[in-house]
């Protein structure tokens, strides 16, 4: 589990924008097909996103767009002002658009929105053995805890 302070974070000039789930659906489905080529499984995983709207008091689906206006990157932001918690979840950039700053824009937007909500830290869960963890560390996130899962295999 990683976190970063939100104090002083402002929206970037080209901030990611909130979108409705319906608008995000096609981009998510295309990305799920890359991971899971079985179309029915990809569709089920895409449709399951609706349950995320119950994940916190305020749930924002944020999107970054390519030059043609197509959604090419997205993330979920969960805000709970009462408990003072903000979580970044499921940051993705479609493969052809990686390395163009969309992830940085999404992270900066999430930090700024959490700060504007009066929430002092943004946290996320990143697998200690996977590359995104180091990507987030390079952006100022630090470890605040660990979780372990035991699988019977």
PDB file of C-alpha atoms in Angstrom:
ATOM      1  CA  UNK A   1       0.000   0.000   0.000  1.00  0.00           C
ATOM      2  CA  UNK A   2       1.400   3.368  -1.068  1.00  0.00           C
ATOM      3  CA  UNK A   3       0.331   6.939  -0.280  1.00  0.00           C
ATOM      4  CA  UNK A   4       1.245  10.499  -1.115  1.00  0.00           C
ATOM      5  CA  UNK A   5       0.379  13.762   0.593  1.00  0.00           C
ATOM      6  CA  UNK A   6      -2.084  15.944  -1.309  1.00  0.00           C
ATOM      7  CA  UNK A   7      -1.214  19.329   0.222  1.00  0.00           C
ATOM      8  CA  UNK A   8      -0.304  21.855  -2.449  1.00  0.00           C
ATOM      9  CA  UNK A   9      -1.487  19.661  -5.326  1.00  0.00           C
ATOM     10  CA  UNK A  10      -3.264  21.592  -8.077  1.00  0.00           C
ATOM     11  CA  UNK A  11      -5.010  20.434 -11.207  1.00  0.00           C
ATOM     12  CA  UNK A  12      -2.656  20.136 -14.166  1.00  0.00           C
ATOM     13  CA  UNK A  13      -3.315  22.394 -17.163  1.00  0.00           C
ATOM     14  CA  UNK A  14      -4.710  19.474 -19.171  1.00  0.00           C
ATOM     15  CA  UNK A  15      -6.426  17.681 -16.286  1.00  0.00           C
ATOM     16  CA  UNK A  16      -8.189  14.367 -16.731  1.00  0.00           C
ATOM     17  CA  UNK A  17     -11.951  14.798 -16.837  1.00  0.00           C
ATOM     18  CA  UNK A  18     -14.746  12.946 -15.038  1.00  0.00           C
ATOM     19  CA  UNK A  19     -16.773  10.735 -17.369  1.00  0.00           C
ATOM     20  CA  UNK A  20     -19.858   8.619 -16.955  1.00  0.00           C
ATOM     21  CA  UNK A  21     -19.441   4.867 -16.845  1.00  0.00           C
ATOM     22  CA  UNK A  22     -21.303   4.525 -20.146  1.00  0.00           C
ATOM     23  CA  UNK A  23     -18.703   6.680 -21.900  1.00  0.00           C
ATOM     24  CA  UNK A  24     -15.822   4.721 -20.370  1.00  0.00           C
ATOM     25  CA  UNK A  25     -17.265   1.291 -21.158  1.00  0.00           C
ATOM     26  CA  UNK A  26     -15.882   0.865 -24.707  1.00  0.00           C
ATOM     27  CA  UNK A  27     -12.299   1.802 -23.767  1.00  0.00           C
ATOM     28  CA  UNK A  28     -12.355  -0.554 -20.777  1.00  0.00           C
ATOM     29  CA  UNK A  29     -13.803  -3.356 -22.901  1.00  0.00           C
ATOM     30  CA  UNK A  30     -11.041  -2.969 -25.520  1.00  0.00           C
ATOM     31  CA  UNK A  31      -8.396  -3.147 -22.762  1.00  0.00           C
ATOM     32  CA  UNK A  32     -10.061  -6.194 -21.173  1.00  0.00           C
ATOM     33  CA  UNK A  33      -9.953  -7.954 -24.556  1.00  0.00           C
ATOM     34  CA  UNK A  34      -6.176  -7.444 -24.634  1.00  0.00           C
ATOM     35  CA  UNK A  35      -5.867  -9.132 -21.233  1.00  0.00           C
ATOM     36  CA  UNK A  36      -8.622 -11.710 -21.652  1.00  0.00           C
ATOM     37  CA  UNK A  37      -9.267 -12.592 -25.317  1.00  0.00           C
ATOM     38  CA  UNK A  38     -12.471 -14.470 -24.499  1.00  0.00           C
ATOM     39  CA  UNK A  39     -15.086 -11.857 -25.397  1.00  0.00           C
ATOM     40  CA  UNK A  40     -17.717 -12.923 -22.841  1.00  0.00           C
ATOM     41  CA  UNK A  41     -15.216 -12.748 -19.960  1.00  0.00           C
ATOM     42  CA  UNK A  42     -14.016  -9.327 -21.119  1.00  0.00           C
ATOM     43  CA  UNK A  43     -17.631  -8.129 -21.290  1.00  0.00           C
ATOM     44  CA  UNK A  44     -18.433  -9.428 -17.784  1.00  0.00           C
ATOM     45  CA  UNK A  45     -15.350  -7.751 -16.317  1.00  0.00           C
ATOM     46  CA  UNK A  46     -16.264  -4.511 -18.044  1.00  0.00           C
ATOM     47  CA  UNK A  47     -19.871  -4.583 -16.837  1.00  0.00           C
ATOM     48  CA  UNK A  48     -18.746  -5.343 -13.293  1.00  0.00           C
ATOM     49  CA  UNK A  49     -17.411  -1.782 -13.050  1.00  0.00           C
ATOM     50  CA  UNK A  50     -20.912  -0.540 -12.194  1.00  0.00           C
ATOM     51  CA  UNK A  51     -20.476  -2.086  -8.736  1.00  0.00           C
ATOM     52  CA  UNK A  52     -17.616   0.350  -8.117  1.00  0.00           C
ATOM     53  CA  UNK A  53     -20.122   3.174  -7.775  1.00  0.00           C
ATOM     54  CA  UNK A  54     -20.908   1.752  -4.329  1.00  0.00           C
ATOM     55  CA  UNK A  55     -17.218   1.845  -3.309  1.00  0.00           C
ATOM     56  CA  UNK A  56     -17.279   5.187  -1.479  1.00  0.00           C
ATOM     57  CA  UNK A  57     -19.399   8.264  -0.826  1.00  0.00           C
ATOM     58  CA  UNK A  58     -18.080   9.781  -4.055  1.00  0.00           C
ATOM     59  CA  UNK A  59     -16.691   7.769  -6.985  1.00  0.00           C
ATOM     60  CA  UNK A  60     -15.220   9.492 -10.018  1.00  0.00           C
ATOM     61  CA  UNK A  61     -14.282   7.777 -13.254  1.00  0.00           C
ATOM     62  CA  UNK A  62     -11.577   9.977 -14.754  1.00  0.00           C
ATOM     63  CA  UNK A  63     -10.393   9.853 -18.348  1.00  0.00           C
ATOM     64  CA  UNK A  64      -7.546  11.108 -20.459  1.00  0.00           C
ATOM     65  CA  UNK A  65      -8.141  11.555 -24.168  1.00  0.00           C
ATOM     66  CA  UNK A  66      -6.041  11.220 -27.278  1.00  0.00           C
ATOM     67  CA  UNK A  67      -5.832  13.906 -29.986  1.00  0.00           C
ATOM     68  CA  UNK A  68      -9.009  12.602 -31.630  1.00  0.00           C
ATOM     69  CA  UNK A  69     -10.986  12.804 -28.374  1.00  0.00           C
ATOM     70  CA  UNK A  70     -11.002   9.037 -27.818  1.00  0.00           C
ATOM     71  CA  UNK A  71     -10.566   7.843 -24.203  1.00  0.00           C
ATOM     72  CA  UNK A  72      -7.052   6.393 -24.023  1.00  0.00           C
ATOM     73  CA  UNK A  73      -6.424   6.349 -20.259  1.00  0.00           C
ATOM     74  CA  UNK A  74      -8.577   6.154 -17.136  1.00  0.00           C
ATOM     75  CA  UNK A  75      -8.585   5.743 -13.384  1.00  0.00           C
ATOM     76  CA  UNK A  76     -11.100   5.490 -10.570  1.00  0.00           C
ATOM     77  CA  UNK A  77     -10.985   7.921  -7.648  1.00  0.00           C
ATOM     78  CA  UNK A  78     -12.814   7.060  -4.439  1.00  0.00           C
ATOM     79  CA  UNK A  79     -13.404   9.940  -2.006  1.00  0.00           C
ATOM     80  CA  UNK A  80     -14.795   9.595   1.505  1.00  0.00           C
ATOM     81  CA  UNK A  81     -14.699  13.060   3.060  1.00  0.00           C
ATOM     82  CA  UNK A  82     -16.158  11.854   6.353  1.00  0.00           C
ATOM     83  CA  UNK A  83     -13.346   9.417   7.027  1.00  0.00           C
ATOM     84  CA  UNK A  84     -10.742  11.505   5.193  1.00  0.00           C
ATOM     85  CA  UNK A  85      -9.832   8.743   2.740  1.00  0.00           C
ATOM     86  CA  UNK A  86      -9.035   8.962  -0.970  1.00  0.00           C
ATOM     87  CA  UNK A  87      -8.062   5.968  -3.092  1.00  0.00           C
ATOM     88  CA  UNK A  88      -6.716   5.771  -6.628  1.00  0.00           C
ATOM     89  CA  UNK A  89      -7.696   2.521  -8.302  1.00  0.00           C
ATOM     90  CA  UNK A  90      -7.324   0.875 -11.707  1.00  0.00           C
ATOM     91  CA  UNK A  91      -5.131   3.401 -13.517  1.00  0.00           C
ATOM     92  CA  UNK A  92      -4.791   2.202 -17.119  1.00  0.00           C
ATOM     93  CA  UNK A  93      -3.424   3.576 -20.359  1.00  0.00           C
ATOM     94  CA  UNK A  94      -4.217   1.755 -23.587  1.00  0.00           C
ATOM     95  CA  UNK A  95      -1.001   0.220 -24.954  1.00  0.00           C
ATOM     96  CA  UNK A  96      -0.657   2.413 -28.083  1.00  0.00           C
ATOM     97  CA  UNK A  97      -0.818   5.546 -25.897  1.00  0.00           C
ATOM     98  CA  UNK A  98       1.646   4.636 -23.134  1.00  0.00           C
ATOM     99  CA  UNK A  99       4.639   6.857 -22.497  1.00  0.00           C
ATOM    100  CA  UNK A 100       2.756  10.036 -23.448  1.00  0.00           C
ATOM    101  CA  UNK A 101       2.046  11.361 -19.943  1.00  0.00           C
ATOM    102  CA  UNK A 102      -1.550  10.179 -19.558  1.00  0.00           C
ATOM    103  CA  UNK A 103      -0.761   8.291 -16.340  1.00  0.00           C
ATOM    104  CA  UNK A 104       0.990  11.321 -14.847  1.00  0.00           C
ATOM    105  CA  UNK A 105      -2.003  13.492 -15.733  1.00  0.00           C
ATOM    106  CA  UNK A 106      -4.411  11.057 -14.082  1.00  0.00           C
ATOM    107  CA  UNK A 107      -2.304  10.846 -10.907  1.00  0.00           C
ATOM    108  CA  UNK A 108      -1.959  14.645 -10.728  1.00  0.00           C
ATOM    109  CA  UNK A 109      -5.704  15.067 -11.242  1.00  0.00           C
ATOM    110  CA  UNK A 110      -6.504  12.553  -8.483  1.00  0.00           C
ATOM    111  CA  UNK A 111      -4.090  14.247  -6.073  1.00  0.00           C
ATOM    112  CA  UNK A 112      -5.618  17.674  -6.794  1.00  0.00           C
ATOM    113  CA  UNK A 113      -9.215  16.454  -6.427  1.00  0.00           C
ATOM    114  CA  UNK A 114      -8.395  14.732  -3.130  1.00  0.00           C
ATOM    115  CA  UNK A 115      -6.719  17.934  -1.899  1.00  0.00           C
ATOM    116  CA  UNK A 116      -9.757  20.007  -2.953  1.00  0.00           C
ATOM    117  CA  UNK A 117     -11.954  17.586  -0.980  1.00  0.00           C
ATOM    118  CA  UNK A 118      -9.855  18.264   2.122  1.00  0.00           C
ATOM    119  CA  UNK A 119      -8.340  14.772   2.168  1.00  0.00           C
ATOM    120  CA  UNK A 120      -4.664  14.884   3.182  1.00  0.00           C
ATOM    121  CA  UNK A 121      -3.445  11.685   1.502  1.00  0.00           C
ATOM    122  CA  UNK A 122      -4.185   9.675  -1.610  1.00  0.00           C
ATOM    123  CA  UNK A 123      -3.511   5.971  -1.284  1.00  0.00           C
ATOM    124  CA  UNK A 124      -3.378   3.047  -3.678  1.00  0.00           C
ATOM    125  CA  UNK A 125      -2.571  -0.627  -3.641  1.00  0.00           C
ATOM    126  CA  UNK A 126       0.349  -1.764  -5.784  1.00  0.00           C
ATOM    127  CA  UNK A 127       1.806  -5.254  -5.916  1.00  0.00           C
ATOM    128  CA  UNK A 128       5.307  -5.162  -4.406  1.00  0.00           C
ATOM    129  CA  UNK A 129       6.612  -7.473  -7.151  1.00  0.00           C
ATOM    130  CA  UNK A 130       5.135  -5.650 -10.149  1.00  0.00           C
ATOM    131  CA  UNK A 131       6.482  -2.658 -12.125  1.00  0.00           C
ATOM    132  CA  UNK A 132       3.677  -0.159 -11.347  1.00  0.00           C
ATOM    133  CA  UNK A 133       4.841   0.037  -7.721  1.00  0.00           C
ATOM    134  CA  UNK A 134       8.145   1.627  -8.753  1.00  0.00           C
ATOM    135  CA  UNK A 135       6.339   3.880 -11.223  1.00  0.00           C
ATOM    136  CA  UNK A 136       4.272   5.289  -8.342  1.00  0.00           C
ATOM    137  CA  UNK A 137       7.340   5.593  -6.074  1.00  0.00           C
ATOM    138  CA  UNK A 138       9.019   7.736  -8.752  1.00  0.00           C
ATOM    139  CA  UNK A 139       5.972  10.008  -8.498  1.00  0.00           C
ATOM    140  CA  UNK A 140       6.352  10.569  -4.768  1.00  0.00           C
ATOM    141  CA  UNK A 141       4.309   7.741  -3.285  1.00  0.00           C
ATOM    142  CA  UNK A 142       5.746   5.949  -0.247  1.00  0.00           C
ATOM    143  CA  UNK A 143       4.895   2.671   1.409  1.00  0.00           C
ATOM    144  CA  UNK A 144       2.453   2.955   4.300  1.00  0.00           C
ATOM    145  CA  UNK A 145       1.622  -0.716   4.807  1.00  0.00           C
ATOM    146  CA  UNK A 146       1.497  -4.195   3.341  1.00  0.00           C
ATOM    147  CA  UNK A 147      -1.077  -6.873   2.861  1.00  0.00           C
ATOM    148  CA  UNK A 148      -0.577 -10.550   2.219  1.00  0.00           C
ATOM    149  CA  UNK A 149      -2.687 -13.113   0.441  1.00  0.00           C
ATOM    150  CA  UNK A 150      -2.286 -16.825   0.816  1.00  0.00           C
ATOM    151  CA  UNK A 151      -3.518 -18.983  -1.999  1.00  0.00           C
ATOM    152  CA  UNK A 152      -4.111 -22.679  -1.875  1.00  0.00           C
ATOM    153  CA  UNK A 153      -2.717 -23.922  -5.132  1.00  0.00           C
TER     154      UNK A 153
END
